[in-house]
mmCIF file of C-alpha atoms and ligand atoms in Angstrom:
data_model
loop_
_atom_site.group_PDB
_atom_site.id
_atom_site.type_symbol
_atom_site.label_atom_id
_atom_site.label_comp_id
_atom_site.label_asym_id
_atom_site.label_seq_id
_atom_site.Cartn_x
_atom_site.Cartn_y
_atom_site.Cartn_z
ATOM 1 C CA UNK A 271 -7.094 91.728 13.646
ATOM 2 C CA UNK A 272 -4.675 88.888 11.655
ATOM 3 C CA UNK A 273 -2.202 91.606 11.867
ATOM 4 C CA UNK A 274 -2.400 91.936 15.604
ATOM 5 C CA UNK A 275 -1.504 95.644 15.405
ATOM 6 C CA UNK A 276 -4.749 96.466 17.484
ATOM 7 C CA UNK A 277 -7.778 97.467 16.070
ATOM 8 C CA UNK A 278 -9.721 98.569 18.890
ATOM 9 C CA UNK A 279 -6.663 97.850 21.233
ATOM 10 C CA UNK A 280 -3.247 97.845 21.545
ATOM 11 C CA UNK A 281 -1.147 96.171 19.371
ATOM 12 C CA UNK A 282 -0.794 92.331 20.728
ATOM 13 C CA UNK A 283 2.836 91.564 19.503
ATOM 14 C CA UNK A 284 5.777 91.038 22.118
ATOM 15 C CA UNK A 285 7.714 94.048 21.670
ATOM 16 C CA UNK A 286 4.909 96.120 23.077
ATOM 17 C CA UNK A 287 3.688 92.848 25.627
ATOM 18 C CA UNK A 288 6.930 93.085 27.108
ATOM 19 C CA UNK A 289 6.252 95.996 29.342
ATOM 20 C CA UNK A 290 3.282 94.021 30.780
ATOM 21 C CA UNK A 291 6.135 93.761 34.566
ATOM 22 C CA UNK A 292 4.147 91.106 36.649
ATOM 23 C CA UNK A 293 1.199 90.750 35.301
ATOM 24 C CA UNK A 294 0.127 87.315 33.106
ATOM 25 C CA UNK A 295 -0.808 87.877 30.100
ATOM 26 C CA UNK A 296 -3.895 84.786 31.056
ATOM 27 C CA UNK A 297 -4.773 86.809 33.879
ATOM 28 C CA UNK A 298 -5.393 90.174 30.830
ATOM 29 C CA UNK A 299 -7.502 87.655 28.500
ATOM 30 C CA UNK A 300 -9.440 85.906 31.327
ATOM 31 C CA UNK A 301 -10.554 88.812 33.458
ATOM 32 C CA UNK A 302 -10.290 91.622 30.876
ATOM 33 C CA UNK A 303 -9.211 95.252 31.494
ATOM 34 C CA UNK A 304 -12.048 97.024 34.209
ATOM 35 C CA UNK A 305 -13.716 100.087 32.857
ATOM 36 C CA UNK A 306 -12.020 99.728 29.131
ATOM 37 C CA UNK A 307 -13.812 97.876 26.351
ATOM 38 C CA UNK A 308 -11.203 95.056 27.076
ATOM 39 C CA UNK A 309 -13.589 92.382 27.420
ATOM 40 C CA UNK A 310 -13.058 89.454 29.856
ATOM 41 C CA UNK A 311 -12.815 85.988 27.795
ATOM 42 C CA UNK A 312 -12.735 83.021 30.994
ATOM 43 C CA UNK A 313 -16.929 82.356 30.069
ATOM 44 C CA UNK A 314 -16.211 82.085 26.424
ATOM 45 C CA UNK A 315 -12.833 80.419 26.381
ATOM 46 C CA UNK A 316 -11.324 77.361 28.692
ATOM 47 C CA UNK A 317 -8.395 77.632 30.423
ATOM 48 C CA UNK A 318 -6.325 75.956 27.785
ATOM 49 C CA UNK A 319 -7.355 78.203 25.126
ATOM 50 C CA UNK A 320 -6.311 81.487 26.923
ATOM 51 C CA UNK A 321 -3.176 79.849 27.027
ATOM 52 C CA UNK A 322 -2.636 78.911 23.805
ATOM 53 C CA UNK A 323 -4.054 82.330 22.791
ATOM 54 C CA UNK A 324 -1.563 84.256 24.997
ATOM 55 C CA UNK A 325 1.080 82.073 23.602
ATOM 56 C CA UNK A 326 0.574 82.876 20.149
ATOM 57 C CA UNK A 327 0.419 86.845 20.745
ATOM 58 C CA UNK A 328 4.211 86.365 22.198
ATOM 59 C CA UNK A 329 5.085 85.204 18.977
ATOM 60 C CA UNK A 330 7.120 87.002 17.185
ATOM 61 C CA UNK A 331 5.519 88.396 13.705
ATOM 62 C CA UNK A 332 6.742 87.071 10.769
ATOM 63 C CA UNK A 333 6.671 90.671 9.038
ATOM 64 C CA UNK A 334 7.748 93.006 11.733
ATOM 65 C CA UNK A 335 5.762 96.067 11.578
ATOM 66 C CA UNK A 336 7.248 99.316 10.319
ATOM 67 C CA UNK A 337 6.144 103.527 11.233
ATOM 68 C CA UNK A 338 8.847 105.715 9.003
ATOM 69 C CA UNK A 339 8.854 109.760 9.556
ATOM 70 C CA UNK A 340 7.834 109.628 6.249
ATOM 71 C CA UNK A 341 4.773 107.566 7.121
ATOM 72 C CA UNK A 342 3.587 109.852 10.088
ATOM 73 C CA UNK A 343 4.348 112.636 7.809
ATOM 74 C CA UNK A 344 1.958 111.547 5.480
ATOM 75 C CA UNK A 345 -0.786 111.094 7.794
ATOM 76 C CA UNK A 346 -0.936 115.276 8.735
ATOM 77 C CA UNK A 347 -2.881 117.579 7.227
ATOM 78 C CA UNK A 348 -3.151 121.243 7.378
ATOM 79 C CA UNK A 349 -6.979 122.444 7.334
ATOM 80 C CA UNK A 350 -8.259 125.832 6.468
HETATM 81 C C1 HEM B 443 -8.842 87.109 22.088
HETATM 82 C C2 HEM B 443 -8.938 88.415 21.858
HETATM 83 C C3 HEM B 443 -8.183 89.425 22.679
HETATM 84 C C4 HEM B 443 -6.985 89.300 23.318
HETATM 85 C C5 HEM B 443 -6.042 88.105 23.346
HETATM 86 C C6 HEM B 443 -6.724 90.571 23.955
HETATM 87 C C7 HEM B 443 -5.598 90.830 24.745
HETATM 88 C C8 HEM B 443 -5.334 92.040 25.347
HETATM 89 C C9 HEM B 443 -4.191 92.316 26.168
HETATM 90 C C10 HEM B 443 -3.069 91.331 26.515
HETATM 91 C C11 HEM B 443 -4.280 93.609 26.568
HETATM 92 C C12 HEM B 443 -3.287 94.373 27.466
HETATM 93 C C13 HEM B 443 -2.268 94.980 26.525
HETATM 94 C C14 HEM B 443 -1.333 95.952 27.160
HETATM 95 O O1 HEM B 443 -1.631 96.520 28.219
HETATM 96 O O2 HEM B 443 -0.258 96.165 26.545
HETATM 97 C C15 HEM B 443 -5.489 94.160 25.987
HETATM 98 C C16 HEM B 443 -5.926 95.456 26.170
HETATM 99 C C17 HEM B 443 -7.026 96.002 25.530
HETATM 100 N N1 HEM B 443 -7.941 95.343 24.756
HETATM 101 FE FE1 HEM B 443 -7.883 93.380 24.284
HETATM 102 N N2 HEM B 443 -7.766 91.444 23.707
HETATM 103 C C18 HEM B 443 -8.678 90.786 22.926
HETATM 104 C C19 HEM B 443 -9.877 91.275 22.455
HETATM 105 C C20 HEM B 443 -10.291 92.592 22.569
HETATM 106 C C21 HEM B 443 -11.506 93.136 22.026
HETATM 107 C C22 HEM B 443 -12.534 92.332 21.253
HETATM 108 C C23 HEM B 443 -11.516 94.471 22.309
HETATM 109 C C24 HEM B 443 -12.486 95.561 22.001
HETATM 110 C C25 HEM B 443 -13.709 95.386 21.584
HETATM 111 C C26 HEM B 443 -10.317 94.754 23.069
HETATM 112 C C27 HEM B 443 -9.960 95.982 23.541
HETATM 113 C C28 HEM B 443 -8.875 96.247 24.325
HETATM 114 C C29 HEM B 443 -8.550 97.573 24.845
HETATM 115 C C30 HEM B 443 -9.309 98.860 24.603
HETATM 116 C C31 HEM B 443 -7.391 97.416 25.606
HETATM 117 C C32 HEM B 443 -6.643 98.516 26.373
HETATM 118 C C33 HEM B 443 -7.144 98.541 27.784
HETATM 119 C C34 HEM B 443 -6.391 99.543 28.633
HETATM 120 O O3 HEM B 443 -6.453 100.733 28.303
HETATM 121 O O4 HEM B 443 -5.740 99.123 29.597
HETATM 122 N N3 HEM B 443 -9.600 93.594 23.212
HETATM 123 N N4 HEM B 443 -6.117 93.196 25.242
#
């Protein structure tokens, strides 16, 4: 997800990270979330690479993303 908006997940940008009150980010991406399809990445990725990774998702996005009324508004639909 280039985006980072969350595909699967939660979005992965730091106005939603900051909530995250004590917990590292590293610790998230190395042990993953239990019983959620958050997988755990410390066999797949070194140490430095979780850190880098975590480090780029508290980057602020170039384009921040935008939800309008009018955009939730189009996503309803009344059926039969
Ligand atoms: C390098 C790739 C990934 C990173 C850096 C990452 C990072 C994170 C972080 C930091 C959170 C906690 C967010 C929060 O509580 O606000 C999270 C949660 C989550 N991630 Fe990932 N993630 C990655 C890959 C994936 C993949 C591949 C999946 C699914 C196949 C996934 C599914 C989820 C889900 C479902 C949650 C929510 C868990 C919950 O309900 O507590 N993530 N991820």
């Amino acid at each position: 997800m280039e985006s980072r908006l969350g595909g699967t997940g939660p979005a992965l940008i730091p106005e939603s990270l900051g909530r995250l009150k004590g917990e590292s980010l590293e610790a998230i991406i190395a042990g993953g979330r239990v019983a959620t399809q958050m997988p755990a990445f410390k066999d797949t990725l070194i140490a430095q690479d979780i850190a880098a990774v975590a480090s780029f998702i508290t980057t602020l996005l170039e384009t921040p993303p935008t939800w309008t009324v009018a955009d939730i508004e189009s996503t309803r639909s009344l059926d039969a």
